[in-house]
mmCIF file of C-alpha atoms in Angstrom:
data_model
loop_
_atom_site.group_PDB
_atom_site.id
_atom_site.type_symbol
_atom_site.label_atom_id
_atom_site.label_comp_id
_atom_site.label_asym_id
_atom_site.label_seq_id
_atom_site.Cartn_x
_atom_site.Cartn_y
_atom_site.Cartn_z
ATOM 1 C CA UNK P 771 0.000 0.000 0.000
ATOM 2 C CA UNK P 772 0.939 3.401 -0.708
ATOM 3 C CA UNK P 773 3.638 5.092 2.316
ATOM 4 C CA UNK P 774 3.485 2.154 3.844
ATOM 5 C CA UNK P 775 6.893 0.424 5.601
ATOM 6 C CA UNK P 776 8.114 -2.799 5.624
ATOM 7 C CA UNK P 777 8.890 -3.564 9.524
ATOM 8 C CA UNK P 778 10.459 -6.800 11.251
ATOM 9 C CA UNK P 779 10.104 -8.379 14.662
ATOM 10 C CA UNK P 780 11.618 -11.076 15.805
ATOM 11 C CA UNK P 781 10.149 -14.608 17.167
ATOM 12 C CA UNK P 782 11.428 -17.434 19.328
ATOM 13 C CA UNK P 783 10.484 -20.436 20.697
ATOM 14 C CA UNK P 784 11.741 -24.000 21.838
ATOM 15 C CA UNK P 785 10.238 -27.075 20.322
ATOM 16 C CA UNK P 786 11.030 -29.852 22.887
ATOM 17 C CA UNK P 787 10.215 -32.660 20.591
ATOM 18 C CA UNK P 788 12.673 -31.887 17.764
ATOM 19 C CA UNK P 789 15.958 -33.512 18.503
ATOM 20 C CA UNK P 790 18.410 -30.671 17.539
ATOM 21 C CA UNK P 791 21.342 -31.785 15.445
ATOM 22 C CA UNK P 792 24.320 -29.923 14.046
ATOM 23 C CA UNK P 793 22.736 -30.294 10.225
ATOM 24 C CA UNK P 794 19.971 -27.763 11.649
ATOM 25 C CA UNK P 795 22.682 -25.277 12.203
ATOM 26 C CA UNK P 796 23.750 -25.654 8.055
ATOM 27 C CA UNK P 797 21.062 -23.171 6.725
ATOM 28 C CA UNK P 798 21.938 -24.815 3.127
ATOM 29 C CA UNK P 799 21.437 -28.356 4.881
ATOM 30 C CA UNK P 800 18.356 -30.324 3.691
ATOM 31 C CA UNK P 801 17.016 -30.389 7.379
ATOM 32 C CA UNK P 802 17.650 -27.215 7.700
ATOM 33 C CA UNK P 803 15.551 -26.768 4.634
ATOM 34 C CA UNK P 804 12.607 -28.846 5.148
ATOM 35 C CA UNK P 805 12.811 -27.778 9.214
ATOM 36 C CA UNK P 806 12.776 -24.372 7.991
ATOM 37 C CA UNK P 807 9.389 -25.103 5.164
ATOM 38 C CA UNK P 808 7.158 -26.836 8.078
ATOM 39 C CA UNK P 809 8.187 -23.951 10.625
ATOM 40 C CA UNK P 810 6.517 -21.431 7.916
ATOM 41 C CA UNK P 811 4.005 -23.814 7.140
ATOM 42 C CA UNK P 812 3.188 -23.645 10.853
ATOM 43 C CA UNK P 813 4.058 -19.919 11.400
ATOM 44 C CA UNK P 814 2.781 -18.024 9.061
ATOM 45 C CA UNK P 815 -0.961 -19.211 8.854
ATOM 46 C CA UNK P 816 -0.922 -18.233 12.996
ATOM 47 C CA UNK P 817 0.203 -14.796 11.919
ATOM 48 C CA UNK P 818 -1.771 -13.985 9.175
ATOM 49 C CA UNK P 819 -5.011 -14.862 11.468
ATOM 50 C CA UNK P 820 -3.144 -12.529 14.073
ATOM 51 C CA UNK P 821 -4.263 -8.627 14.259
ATOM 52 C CA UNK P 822 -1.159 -8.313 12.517
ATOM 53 C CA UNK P 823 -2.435 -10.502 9.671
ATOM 54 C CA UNK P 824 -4.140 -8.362 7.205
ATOM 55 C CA UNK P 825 -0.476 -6.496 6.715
ATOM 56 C CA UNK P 826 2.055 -9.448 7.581
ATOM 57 C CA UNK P 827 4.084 -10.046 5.118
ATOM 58 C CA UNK P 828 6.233 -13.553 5.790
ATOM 59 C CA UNK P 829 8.749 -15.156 8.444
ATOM 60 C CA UNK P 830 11.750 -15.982 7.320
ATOM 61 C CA UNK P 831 13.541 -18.617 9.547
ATOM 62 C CA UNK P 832 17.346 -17.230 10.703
ATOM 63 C CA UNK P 833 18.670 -20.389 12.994
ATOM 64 C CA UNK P 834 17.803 -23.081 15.174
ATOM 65 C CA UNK P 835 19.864 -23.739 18.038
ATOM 66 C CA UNK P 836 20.537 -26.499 20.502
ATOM 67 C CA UNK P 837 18.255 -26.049 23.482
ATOM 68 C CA UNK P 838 18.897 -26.797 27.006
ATOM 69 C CA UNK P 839 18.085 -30.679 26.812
ATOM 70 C CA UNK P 840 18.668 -33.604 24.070
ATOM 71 C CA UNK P 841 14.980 -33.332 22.291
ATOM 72 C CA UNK P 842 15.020 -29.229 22.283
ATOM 73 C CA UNK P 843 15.287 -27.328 19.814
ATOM 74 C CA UNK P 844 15.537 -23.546 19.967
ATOM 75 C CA UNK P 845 13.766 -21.953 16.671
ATOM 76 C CA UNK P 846 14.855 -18.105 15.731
ATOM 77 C CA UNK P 847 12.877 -16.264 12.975
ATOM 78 C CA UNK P 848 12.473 -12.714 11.641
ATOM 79 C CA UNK P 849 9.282 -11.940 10.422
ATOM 80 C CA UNK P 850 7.911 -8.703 8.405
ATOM 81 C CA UNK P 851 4.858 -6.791 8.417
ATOM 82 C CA UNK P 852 3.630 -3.616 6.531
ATOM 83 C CA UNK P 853 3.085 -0.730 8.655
ATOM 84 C CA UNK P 854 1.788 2.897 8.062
ATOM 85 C CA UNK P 855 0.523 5.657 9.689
ATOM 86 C CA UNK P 856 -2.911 4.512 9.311
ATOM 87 C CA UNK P 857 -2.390 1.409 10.984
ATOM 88 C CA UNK P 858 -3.028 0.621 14.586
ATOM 89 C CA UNK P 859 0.937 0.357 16.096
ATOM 90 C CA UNK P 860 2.518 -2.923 16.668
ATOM 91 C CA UNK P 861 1.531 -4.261 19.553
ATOM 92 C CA UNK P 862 3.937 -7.028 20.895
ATOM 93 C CA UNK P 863 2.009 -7.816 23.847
ATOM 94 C CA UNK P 864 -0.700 -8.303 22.082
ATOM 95 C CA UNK P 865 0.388 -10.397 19.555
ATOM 96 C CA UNK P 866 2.154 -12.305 22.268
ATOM 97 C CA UNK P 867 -1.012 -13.070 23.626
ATOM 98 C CA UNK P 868 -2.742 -14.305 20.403
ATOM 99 C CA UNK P 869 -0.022 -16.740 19.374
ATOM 100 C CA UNK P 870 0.174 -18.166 23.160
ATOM 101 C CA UNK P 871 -3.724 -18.936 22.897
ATOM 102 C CA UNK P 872 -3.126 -20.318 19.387
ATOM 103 C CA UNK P 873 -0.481 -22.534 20.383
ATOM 104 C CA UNK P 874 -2.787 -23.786 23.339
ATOM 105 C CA UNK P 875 -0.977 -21.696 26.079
ATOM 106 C CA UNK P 876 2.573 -21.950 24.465
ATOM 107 C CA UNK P 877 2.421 -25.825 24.312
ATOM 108 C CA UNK P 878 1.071 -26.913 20.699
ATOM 109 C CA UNK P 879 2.304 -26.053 16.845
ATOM 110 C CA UNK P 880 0.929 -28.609 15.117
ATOM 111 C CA UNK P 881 2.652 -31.813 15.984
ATOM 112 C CA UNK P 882 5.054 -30.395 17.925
ATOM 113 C CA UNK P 883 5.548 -29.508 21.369
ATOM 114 C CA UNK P 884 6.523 -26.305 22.515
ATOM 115 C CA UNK P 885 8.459 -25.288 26.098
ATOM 116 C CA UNK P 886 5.353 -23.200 27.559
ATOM 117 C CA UNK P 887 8.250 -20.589 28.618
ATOM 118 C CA UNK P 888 9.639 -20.126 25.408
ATOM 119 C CA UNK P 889 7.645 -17.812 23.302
ATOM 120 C CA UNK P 890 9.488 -14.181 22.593
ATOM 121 C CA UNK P 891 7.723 -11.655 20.661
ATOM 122 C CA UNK P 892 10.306 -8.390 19.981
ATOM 123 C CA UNK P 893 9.662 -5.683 17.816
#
């Protein structure tokens, strides 16, 4: 839309049910790869039914890293909206909120289990 700017924020969370391995750490890696498709494929449907969602624009995954036990896996990912002066102001409480009641409380994406203390919302 016209005037408007492409922000970013950043997301985190730890799945405990994904065994992290050094491949995930290769960002050219096929896990990395296919880890990186079904995090979007989980991601970005949450955000785009967010209050973000009519002007979200993508998440693009930057890393996963090792998490503090053998199953955990620590996922890092910058995601972009569009933002203008007509637009309600990022609100990362809010959107905090939404995704932890979407992921049931900070425990569910999809088939995967997430650490209920793990969910960072910066922007």
């Amino acid at each position: 839309s016209p005037g408007a700017i492409t922000e970013h924020f950043t997301l985190n969370f730890t799945i405990t049910n994904l065994m992290f391995t050094t491949d995930l750490q290769t960002p050219n890696s096929r896990k990395f790869r296919s880890t990186e498709k079904i995090m979007k494929h989980y991601i970005d449907p949450l955000l785009q039914k967010s209050s973000i969602g009519p002007h979200f624009s993508g998440c693009k995954v930057t890393g996963f890293r090792s998490g503090m036990h053998r199953d955990d896996t620590k996922v890092d990912a910058v995601c972009s909206y569009k933002d203008n002066a007509s637009l309600a102001r990022f609100d990362r409480a809010k959107l905090y909120q939404e995704l932890s009641t979407m992921t049931n409380n900070v425990t569910k994406l999809g088939h995967y289990s997430l650490d209920r203390n793990s969910l960072y919302v910066d922007g």
